[in-house]
Coordinates of C-alpha atoms in Angstrom, one line a residue:
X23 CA 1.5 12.3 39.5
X24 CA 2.4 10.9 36.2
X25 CA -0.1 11.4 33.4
X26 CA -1.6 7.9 33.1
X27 CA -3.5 7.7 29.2
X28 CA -7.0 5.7 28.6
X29 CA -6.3 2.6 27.7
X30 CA -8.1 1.6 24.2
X31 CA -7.3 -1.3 22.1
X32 CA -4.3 -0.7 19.6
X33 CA -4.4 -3.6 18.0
X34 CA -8.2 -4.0 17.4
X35 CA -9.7 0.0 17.5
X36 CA -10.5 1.2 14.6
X37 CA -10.2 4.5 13.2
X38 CA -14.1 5.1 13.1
X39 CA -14.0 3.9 16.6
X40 CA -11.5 6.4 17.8
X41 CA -13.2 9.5 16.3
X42 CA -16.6 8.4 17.8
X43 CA -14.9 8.8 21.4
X44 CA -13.0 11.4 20.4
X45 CA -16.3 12.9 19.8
X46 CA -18.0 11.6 23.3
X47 CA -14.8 12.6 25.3
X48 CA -13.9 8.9 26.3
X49 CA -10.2 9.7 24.9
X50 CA -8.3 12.8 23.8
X51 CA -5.6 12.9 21.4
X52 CA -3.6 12.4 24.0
X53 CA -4.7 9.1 25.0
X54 CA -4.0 8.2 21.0
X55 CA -0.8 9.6 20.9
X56 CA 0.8 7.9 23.5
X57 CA -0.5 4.3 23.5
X58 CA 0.6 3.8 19.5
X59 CA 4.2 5.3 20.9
X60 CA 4.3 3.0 23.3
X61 CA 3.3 0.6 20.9
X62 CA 5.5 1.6 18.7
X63 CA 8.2 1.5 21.6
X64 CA 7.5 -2.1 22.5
X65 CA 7.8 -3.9 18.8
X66 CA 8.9 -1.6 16.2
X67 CA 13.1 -1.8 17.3
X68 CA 12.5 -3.7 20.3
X69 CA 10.5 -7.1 21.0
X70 CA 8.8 -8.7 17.7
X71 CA 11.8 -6.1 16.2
X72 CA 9.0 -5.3 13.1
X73 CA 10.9 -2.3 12.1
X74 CA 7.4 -0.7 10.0
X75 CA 8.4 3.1 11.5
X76 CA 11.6 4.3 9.5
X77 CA 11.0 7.9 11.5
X78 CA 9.0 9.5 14.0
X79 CA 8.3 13.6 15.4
X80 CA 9.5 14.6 18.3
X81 CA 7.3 12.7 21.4
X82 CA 7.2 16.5 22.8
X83 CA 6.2 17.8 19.2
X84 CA 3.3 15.1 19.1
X85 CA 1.8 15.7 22.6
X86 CA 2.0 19.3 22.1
X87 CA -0.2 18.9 18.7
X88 CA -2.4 16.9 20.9
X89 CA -3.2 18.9 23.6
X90 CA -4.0 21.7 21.0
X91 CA -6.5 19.6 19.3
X92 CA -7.9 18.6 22.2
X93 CA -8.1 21.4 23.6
X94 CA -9.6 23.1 20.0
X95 CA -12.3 20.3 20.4
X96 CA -13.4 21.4 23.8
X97 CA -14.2 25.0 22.0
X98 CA -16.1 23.6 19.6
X99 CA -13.6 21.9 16.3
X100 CA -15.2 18.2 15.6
X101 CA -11.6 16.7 14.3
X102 CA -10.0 13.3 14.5
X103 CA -6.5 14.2 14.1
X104 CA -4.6 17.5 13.6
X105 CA -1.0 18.1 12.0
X106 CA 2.6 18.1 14.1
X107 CA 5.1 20.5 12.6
X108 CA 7.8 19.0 10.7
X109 CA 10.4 16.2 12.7
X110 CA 10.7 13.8 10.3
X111 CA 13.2 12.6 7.7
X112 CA 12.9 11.6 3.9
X113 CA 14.8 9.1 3.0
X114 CA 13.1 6.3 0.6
X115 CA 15.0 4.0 2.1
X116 CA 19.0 5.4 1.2
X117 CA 21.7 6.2 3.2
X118 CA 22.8 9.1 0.9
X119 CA 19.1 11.2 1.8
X120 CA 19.4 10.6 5.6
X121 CA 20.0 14.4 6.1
X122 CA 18.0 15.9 3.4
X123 CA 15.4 18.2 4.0
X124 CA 12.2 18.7 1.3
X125 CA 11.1 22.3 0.7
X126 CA 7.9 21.3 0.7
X127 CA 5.3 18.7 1.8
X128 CA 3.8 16.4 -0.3
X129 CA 0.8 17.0 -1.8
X130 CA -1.0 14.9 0.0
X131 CA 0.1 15.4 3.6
X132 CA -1.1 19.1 3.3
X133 CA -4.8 17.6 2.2
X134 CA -4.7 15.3 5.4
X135 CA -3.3 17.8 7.8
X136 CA -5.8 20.7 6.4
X137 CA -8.7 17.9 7.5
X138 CA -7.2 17.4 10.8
X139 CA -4.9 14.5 11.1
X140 CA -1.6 13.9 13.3
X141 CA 1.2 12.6 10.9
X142 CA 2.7 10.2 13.6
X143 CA 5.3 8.7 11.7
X144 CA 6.2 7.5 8.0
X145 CA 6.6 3.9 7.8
X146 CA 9.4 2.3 6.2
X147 CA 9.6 0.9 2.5
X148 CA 11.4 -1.3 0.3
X149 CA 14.5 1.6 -0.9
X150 CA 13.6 3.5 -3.6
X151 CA 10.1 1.3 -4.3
X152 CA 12.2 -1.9 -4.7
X153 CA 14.6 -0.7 -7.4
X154 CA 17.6 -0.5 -5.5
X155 CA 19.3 -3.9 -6.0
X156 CA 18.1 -7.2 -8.0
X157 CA 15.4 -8.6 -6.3
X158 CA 15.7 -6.7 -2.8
X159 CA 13.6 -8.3 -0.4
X160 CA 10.2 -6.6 0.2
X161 CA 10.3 -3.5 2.6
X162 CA 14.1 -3.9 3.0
X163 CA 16.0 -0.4 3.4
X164 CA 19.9 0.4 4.2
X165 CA 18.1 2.5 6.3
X166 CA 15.9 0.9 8.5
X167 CA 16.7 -3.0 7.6
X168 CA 14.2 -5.6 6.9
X169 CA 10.3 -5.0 8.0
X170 CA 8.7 -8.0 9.0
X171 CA 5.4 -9.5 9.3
X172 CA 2.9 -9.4 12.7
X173 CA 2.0 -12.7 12.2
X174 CA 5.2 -14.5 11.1
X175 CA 7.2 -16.0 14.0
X176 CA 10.9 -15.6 13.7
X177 CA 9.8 -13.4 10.5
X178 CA 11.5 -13.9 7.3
X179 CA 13.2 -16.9 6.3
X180 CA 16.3 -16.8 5.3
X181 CA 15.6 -19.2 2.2
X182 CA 12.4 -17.8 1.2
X183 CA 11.5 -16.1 -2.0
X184 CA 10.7 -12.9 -2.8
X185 CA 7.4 -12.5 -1.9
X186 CA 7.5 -16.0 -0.4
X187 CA 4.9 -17.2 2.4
X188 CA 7.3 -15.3 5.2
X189 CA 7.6 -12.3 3.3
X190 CA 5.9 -9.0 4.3
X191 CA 5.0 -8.0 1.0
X192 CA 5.9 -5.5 -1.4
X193 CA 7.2 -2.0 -1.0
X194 CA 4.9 -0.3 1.0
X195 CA 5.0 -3.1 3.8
X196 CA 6.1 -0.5 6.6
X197 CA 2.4 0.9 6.1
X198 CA 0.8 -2.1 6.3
X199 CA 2.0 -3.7 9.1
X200 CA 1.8 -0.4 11.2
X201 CA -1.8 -0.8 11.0
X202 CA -1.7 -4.8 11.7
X203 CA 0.8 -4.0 14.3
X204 CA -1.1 -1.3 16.4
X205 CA 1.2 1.6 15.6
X206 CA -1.8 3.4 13.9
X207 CA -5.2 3.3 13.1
X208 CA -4.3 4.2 9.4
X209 CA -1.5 4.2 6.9
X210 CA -0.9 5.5 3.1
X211 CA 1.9 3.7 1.0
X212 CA 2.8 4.1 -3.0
X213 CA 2.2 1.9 -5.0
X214 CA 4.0 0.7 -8.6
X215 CA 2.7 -2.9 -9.6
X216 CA 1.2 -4.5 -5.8
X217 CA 3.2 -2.5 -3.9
X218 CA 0.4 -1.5 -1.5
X219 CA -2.1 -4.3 -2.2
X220 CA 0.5 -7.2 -1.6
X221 CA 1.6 -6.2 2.0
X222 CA -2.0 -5.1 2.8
X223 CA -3.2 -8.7 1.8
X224 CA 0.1 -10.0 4.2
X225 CA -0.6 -7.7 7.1
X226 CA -4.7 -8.9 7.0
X227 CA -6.2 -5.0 6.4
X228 CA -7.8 -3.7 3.5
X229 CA -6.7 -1.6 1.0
X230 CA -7.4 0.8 -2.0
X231 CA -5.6 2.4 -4.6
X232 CA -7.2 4.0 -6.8
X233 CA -7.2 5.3 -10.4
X234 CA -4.3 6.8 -11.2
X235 CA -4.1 10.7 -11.3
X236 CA -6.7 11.1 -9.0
X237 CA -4.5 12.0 -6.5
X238 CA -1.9 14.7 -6.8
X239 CA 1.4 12.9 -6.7
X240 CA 3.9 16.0 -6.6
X241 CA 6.5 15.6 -3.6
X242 CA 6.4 12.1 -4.5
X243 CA 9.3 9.6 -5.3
X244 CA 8.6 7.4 -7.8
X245 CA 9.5 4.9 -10.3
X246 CA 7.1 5.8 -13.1
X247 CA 4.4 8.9 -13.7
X248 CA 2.8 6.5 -16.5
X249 CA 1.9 4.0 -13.1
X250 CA 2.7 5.2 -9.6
X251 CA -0.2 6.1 -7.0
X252 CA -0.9 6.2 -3.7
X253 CA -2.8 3.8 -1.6
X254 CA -5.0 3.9 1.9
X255 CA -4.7 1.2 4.4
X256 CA -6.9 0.6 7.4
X257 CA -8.6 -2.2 9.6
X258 CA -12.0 -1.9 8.2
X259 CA -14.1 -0.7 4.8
X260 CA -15.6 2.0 7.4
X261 CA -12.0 3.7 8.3
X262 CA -11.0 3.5 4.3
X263 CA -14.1 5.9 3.3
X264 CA -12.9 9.2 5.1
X265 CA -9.3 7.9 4.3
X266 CA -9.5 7.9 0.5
X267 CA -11.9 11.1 0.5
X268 CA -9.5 12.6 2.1
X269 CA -6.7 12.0 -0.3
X270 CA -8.2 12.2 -3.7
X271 CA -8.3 15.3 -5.8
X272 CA -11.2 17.8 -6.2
X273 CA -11.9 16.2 -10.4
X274 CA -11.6 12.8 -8.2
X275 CA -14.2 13.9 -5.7
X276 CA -16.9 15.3 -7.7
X277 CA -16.9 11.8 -9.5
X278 CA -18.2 10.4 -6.3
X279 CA -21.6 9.6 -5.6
X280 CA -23.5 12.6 -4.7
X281 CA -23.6 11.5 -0.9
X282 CA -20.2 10.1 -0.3
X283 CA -18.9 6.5 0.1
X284 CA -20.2 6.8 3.4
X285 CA -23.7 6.4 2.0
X286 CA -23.0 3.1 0.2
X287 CA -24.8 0.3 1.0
X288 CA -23.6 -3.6 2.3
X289 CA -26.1 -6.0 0.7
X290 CA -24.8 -8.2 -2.7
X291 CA -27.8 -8.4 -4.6
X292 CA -28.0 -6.7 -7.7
X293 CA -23.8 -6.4 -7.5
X294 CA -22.4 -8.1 -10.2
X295 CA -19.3 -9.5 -9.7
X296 CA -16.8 -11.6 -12.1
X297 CA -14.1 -14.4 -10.6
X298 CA -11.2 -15.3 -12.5
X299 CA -9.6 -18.7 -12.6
X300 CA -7.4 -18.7 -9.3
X301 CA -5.0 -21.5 -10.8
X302 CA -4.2 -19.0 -13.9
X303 CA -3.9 -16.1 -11.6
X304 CA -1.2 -16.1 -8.5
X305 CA 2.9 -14.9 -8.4
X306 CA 5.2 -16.0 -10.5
X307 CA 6.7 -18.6 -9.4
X308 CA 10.2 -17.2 -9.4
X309 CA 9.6 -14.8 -6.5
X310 CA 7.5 -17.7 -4.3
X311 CA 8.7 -20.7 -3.1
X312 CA 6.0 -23.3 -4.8
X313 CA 4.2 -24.7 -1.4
X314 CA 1.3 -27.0 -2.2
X315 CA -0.6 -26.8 1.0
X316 CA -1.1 -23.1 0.9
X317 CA -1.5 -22.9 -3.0
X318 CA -4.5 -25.4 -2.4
X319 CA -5.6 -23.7 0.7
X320 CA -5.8 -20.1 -1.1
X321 CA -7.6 -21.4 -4.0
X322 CA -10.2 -23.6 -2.0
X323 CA -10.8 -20.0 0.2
X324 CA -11.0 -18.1 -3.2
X325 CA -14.0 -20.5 -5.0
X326 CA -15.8 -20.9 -1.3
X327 CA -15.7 -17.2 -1.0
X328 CA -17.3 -16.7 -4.7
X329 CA -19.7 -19.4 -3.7
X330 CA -20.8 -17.3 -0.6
X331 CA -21.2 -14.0 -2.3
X332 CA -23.2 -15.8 -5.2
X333 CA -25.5 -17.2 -2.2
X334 CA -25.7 -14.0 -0.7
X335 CA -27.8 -12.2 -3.8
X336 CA -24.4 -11.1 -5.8
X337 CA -24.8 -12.2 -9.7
X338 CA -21.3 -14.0 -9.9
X339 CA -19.7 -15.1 -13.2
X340 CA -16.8 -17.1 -13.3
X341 CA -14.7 -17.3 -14.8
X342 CA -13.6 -14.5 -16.1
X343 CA -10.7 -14.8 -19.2
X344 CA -8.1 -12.3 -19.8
X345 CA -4.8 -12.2 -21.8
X346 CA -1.7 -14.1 -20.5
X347 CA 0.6 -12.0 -18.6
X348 CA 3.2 -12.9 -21.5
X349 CA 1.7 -10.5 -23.9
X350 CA 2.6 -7.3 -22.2
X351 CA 6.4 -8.4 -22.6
X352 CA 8.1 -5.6 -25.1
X353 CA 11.6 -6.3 -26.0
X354 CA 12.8 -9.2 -23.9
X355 CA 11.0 -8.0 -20.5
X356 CA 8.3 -7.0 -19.1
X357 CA 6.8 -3.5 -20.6
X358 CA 6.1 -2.4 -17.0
X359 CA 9.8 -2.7 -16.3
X360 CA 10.9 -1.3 -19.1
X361 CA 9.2 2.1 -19.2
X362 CA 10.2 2.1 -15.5
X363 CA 13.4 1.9 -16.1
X364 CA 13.1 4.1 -18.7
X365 CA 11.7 6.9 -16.4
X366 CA 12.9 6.5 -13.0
X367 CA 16.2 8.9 -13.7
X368 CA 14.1 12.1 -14.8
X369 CA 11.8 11.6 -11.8
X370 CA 14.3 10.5 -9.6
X371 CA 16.1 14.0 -10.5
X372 CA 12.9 15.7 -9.9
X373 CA 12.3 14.2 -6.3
X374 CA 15.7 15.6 -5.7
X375 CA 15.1 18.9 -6.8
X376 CA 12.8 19.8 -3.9
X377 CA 15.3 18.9 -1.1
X378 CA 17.9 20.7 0.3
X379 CA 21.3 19.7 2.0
X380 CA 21.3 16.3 0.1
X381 CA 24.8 15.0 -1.5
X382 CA 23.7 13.8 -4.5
X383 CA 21.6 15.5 -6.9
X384 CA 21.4 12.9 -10.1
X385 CA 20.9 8.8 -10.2
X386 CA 24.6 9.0 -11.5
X387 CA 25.6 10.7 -8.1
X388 CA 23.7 8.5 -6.0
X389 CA 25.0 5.2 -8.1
X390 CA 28.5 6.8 -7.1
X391 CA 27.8 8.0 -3.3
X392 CA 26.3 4.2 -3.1
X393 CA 30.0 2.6 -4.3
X394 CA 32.0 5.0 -2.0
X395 CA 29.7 4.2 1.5
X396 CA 29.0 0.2 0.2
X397 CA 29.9 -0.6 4.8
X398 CA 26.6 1.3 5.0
X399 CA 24.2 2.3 1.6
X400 CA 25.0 -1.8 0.5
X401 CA 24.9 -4.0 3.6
X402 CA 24.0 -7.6 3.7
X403 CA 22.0 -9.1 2.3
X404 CA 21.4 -6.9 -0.7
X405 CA 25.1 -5.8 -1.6
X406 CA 24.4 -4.6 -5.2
X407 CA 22.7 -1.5 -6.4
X408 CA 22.1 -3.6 -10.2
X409 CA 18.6 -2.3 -10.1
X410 CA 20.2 1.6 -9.9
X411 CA 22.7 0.7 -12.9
X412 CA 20.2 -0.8 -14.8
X413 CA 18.3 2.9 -14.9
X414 CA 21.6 4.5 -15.1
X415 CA 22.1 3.1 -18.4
X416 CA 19.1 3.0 -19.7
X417 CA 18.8 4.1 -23.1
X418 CA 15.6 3.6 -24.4
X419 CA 13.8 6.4 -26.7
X420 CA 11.0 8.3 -25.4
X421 CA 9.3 6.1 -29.1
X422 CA 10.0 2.9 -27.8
X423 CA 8.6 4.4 -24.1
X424 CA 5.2 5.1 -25.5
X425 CA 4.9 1.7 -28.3
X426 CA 5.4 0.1 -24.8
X427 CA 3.0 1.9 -23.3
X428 CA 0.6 1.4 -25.9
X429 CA 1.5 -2.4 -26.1
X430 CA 0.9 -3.3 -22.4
X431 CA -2.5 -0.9 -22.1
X432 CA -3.7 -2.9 -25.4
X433 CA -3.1 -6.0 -23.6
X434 CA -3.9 -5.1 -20.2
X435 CA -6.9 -2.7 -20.8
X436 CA -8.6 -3.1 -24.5
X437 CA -8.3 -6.4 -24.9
X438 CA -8.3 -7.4 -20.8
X439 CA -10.6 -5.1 -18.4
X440 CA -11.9 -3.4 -20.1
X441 CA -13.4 -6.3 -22.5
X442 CA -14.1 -8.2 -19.4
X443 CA -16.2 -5.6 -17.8
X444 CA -17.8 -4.8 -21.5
X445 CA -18.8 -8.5 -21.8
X446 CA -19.7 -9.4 -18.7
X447 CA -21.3 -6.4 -17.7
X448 CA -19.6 -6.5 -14.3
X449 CA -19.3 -3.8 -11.1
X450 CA -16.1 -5.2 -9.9
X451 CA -13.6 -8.2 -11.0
X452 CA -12.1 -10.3 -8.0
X453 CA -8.6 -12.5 -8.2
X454 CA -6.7 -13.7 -5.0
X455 CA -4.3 -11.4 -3.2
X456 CA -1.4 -12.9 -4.1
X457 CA -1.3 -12.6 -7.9
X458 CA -0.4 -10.7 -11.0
X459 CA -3.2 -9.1 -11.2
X460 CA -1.7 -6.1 -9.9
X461 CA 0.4 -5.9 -13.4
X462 CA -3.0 -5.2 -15.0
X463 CA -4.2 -2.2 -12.7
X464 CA -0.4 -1.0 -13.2
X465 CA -1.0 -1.0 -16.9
X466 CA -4.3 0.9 -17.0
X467 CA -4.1 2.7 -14.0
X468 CA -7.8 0.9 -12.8
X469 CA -8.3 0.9 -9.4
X470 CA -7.1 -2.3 -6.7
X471 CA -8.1 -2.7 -3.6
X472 CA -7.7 -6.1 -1.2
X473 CA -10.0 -7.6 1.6
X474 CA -8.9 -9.9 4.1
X475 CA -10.2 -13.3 3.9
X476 CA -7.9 -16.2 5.6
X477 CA -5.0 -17.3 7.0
X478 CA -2.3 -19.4 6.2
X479 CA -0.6 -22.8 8.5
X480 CA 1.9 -20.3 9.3
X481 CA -0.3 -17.4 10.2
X482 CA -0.1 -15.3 7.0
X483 CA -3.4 -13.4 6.0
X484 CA -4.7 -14.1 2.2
X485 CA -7.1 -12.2 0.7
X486 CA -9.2 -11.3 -2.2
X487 CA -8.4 -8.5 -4.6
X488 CA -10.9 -6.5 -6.0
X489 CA -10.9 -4.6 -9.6
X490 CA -13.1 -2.2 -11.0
X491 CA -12.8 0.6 -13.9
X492 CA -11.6 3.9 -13.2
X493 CA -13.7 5.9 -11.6
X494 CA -15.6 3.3 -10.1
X495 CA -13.9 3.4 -6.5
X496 CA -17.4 3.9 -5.1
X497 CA -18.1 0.3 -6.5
X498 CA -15.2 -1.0 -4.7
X499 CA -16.3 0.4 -1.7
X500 CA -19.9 -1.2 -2.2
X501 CA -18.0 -4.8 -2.7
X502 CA -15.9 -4.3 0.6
X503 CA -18.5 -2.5 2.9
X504 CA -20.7 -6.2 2.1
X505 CA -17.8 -8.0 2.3
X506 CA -16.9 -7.2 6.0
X507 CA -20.8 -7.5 6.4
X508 CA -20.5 -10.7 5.6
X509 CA -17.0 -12.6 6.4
X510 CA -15.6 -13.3 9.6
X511 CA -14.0 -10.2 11.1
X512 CA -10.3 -10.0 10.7
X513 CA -7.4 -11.9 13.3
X514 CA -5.2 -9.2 15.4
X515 CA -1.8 -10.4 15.1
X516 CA -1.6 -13.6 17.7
X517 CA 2.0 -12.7 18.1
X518 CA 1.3 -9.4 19.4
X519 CA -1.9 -10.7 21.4
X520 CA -1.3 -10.8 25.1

């Protein structure tokens, strides 16, 4: 007789769920394992076609892990989720790393599999964290094509903007629809300027990234060491807690309250909490189609939502000022661009250092690998690799790296945050989800997380997202724990619903 699993809600269990019958013996690992493949089986290629998995283990490999775990738990190990062996490809994204294996794992993944978690899959990303080609489309790869949004019928539009109202989000936007989508219970993604907060706030789950460098970050491609992190995504403020323990560094840990996030409370009073001017604060308009039923729609949600919390006991101050975007331009563009640019070769080089049987070894090989295979590494509709050549030739100074450095945290962290916080005396700072506030958490390396709050005419989720200083995660965590106490509980995906 065919094994037959447990049925359990993909689409609405949450990760604290899961463990707790886990724990009971109501499911096994087993169970888990194969419902979010067959999940994954039904939409991520086939049906809604959401393409959020770029690469999976070995089903065999999985089940395998599985059975050990559970069978670990009947003698006695209390664990959620245990480790596969390796059965997975590293790509970001390119054609030219498709059969390139790392030396190593990532930091990381050896802190989550040492506390018991399955890796089920890696999601797929924008290539190379969006700097590929001018203006490639949020979580678009050569390698896994175009991830789309849960909630969006018929997905993308072709005449939508970058991060326009059909768009999944930024780079991490494989992570975040997994987690909307049903293929897991929990997701990490990297983050440069929004890349984790703007698909979490698209895919309705919440999301933290927090300060920079309190996560180790070797095994990790990215564009810049001055701003890229890592960021946990989940379903609920509960499932982020053991998430983002999980991931943070030792120093990161022992900065936490004494008894854990876990221990945090969910009332507003005595929180203080500052708004800023929702009109001031949204995406350039360059990379979203201007649509003034939705503008209207997110900022009448943003001010009812302050009103709530300030009924609810919170003392709310709004709102709050901060420098114009405009002053953290150095030369011509903006200064988190340019010391990206600036950087991304020597780190690219690095990332490339820990794999083996990969053909290129340098940006300048990839650039060239790229022109010779343009049929597959530059497909439609991204057929340039500008972004790449831009990099290539960079030439700015490691002088002119650091004045722009110190120019944008000026701006984004003296004379912004941190000011704000100073002044105001606040816990956390809140803006809506879609907006440039991202660039300022970039700049100081403060920690962002996002809440789900509504949803769009079309079905998009919009949110809120939530500042506070480094350090201060646990603050965060406060905000969103009585958040989720007090909001309506967030929509499954209607599309996936049945």
């Amino acid at each position: 007789m065919d094994f037959q699993p447990r049925a359990f809600d993909v689409l609405r269990s949450t990760a604290t769920e899961l463990s707790s019958k886990l724990s009971d013996g109501t499911l096994t690992s087993v169970d888990l394992i194969e419902q979010y493949l067959a999940q994954i089986e039904a939409h991520n290629h086939s049906g809604l076609g959401l393409r959020a998995i770029a690469s999976l283990p070995p089903r065999a490999q999985l089940i395998q892990t599985a059975r050990e775990l559970d069978q670990e738990r009947k003698d006695g190990r209390d664990v959620f989720m245990t480790k596969p062996e390796l059965g997975m490809t590293t790509t970001c994204g390119a054609v030219a790393l498709e059969g390139a294996r790392p030396k190593k794992n990532a930091n990381v993944v050896d802190q989550l599999i040492s506390r018991g978690l399955i890796i089920l899959g890696k999601a797929s990303m924008t290539e190379f964290c969006g700097l590929r080609a001018n203006m490639i489309t949020p979580g678009y790869s050569a390698v896994n094509g175009q991830t789309q949004s849960p909630y969006i019928e018929g997905g993308l539009q072709k005449d939508d903007y970058f991060v326009g109202h059909s768009s999944a989000g930024g780079s991490s936007a494989g992570s975040a629809v997994g987690v909307a989508a049903g293929f897991s219970p929990l997701s990490l993604g990297t983050e440069t300027a929004g890349s984790v907060v703007l698909p979490a706030n698209r895919a309705g789950v919440y999301a933290i990234r927090p300060t920079i460098l309190s996560i180790a970050m070797d095994g990790i491609c990215r564009i810049s060491k001055a701003f890229d992190g890592i960021g946990a995504m989940a379903k609920s403020s509960e499932d982020l807690i053991p998430l983002l323990e999980g991931i943070l560094s030792e120093e990161a840990r022992a900065r936490l309250p004494r008894d854990g996030l876990g221990a945090l409370g969910k009332e507003w009073r005595g929180m203080s909490v500052g708004f800023v001017h929702p009109h001031q604060w949204k995406v350039i308009d360059f990379q979203n189609k201007k649509h003034e039923v939705a503008d209207d729609q997110i900022v009448e949600e943003f001010l009812a939502a302050m009103e709530k919390i300030k009924d609810m006991g919170a003392r709310v101050q709004y709102p709050i000022s901060l420098p114009e975007r405009s002053a953290m331009i150095y030369k011509g563009e903006g200064g988190i661009g340019y010391v990206g640019f600036a950087q991304f070769r020597a780190n690219l080089k690095e990332f490339l250092d820990d794999m083996e049987d990969v053909p290129v070894r340098s940006i300048d090989e990839l650039v060239e690998y790229n022109k010779q295979h343009a049929e597959r590494t530059m497909p439609e509709p991204h057929t340039d690799q500008d972004d790449l050549l831009k990099a290539l030739n960079n030439s700015a100074s490691p002088q002119e790296v650091k004045e722009a450095l110190r120019q944008i945290r000026q701006v984004a962290g003296a004379e912004g945050l941190d000011k704000a916080f100073k002044d105001h005396n606040l816990d956390v700072l809140v803006a809506p989800s879609d907006s440039t506030m991202c660039s300022f958490t970039t700049a100081t390396g403060y920690p962002i997380g996002v809440v789900p709050l509504g949803y769009l005419a079309n079905g998009q989720p919009q949110g809120l997202t939530v500042v506070s200083r480094a350090y201060e995660e646990h603050k965060m965590v406060h905000f969103m724990r009585a958040f989720e106490a007090t909001f309506p509980g967030r929509k499954v995906p209607p599309l996936l619903d049945s």
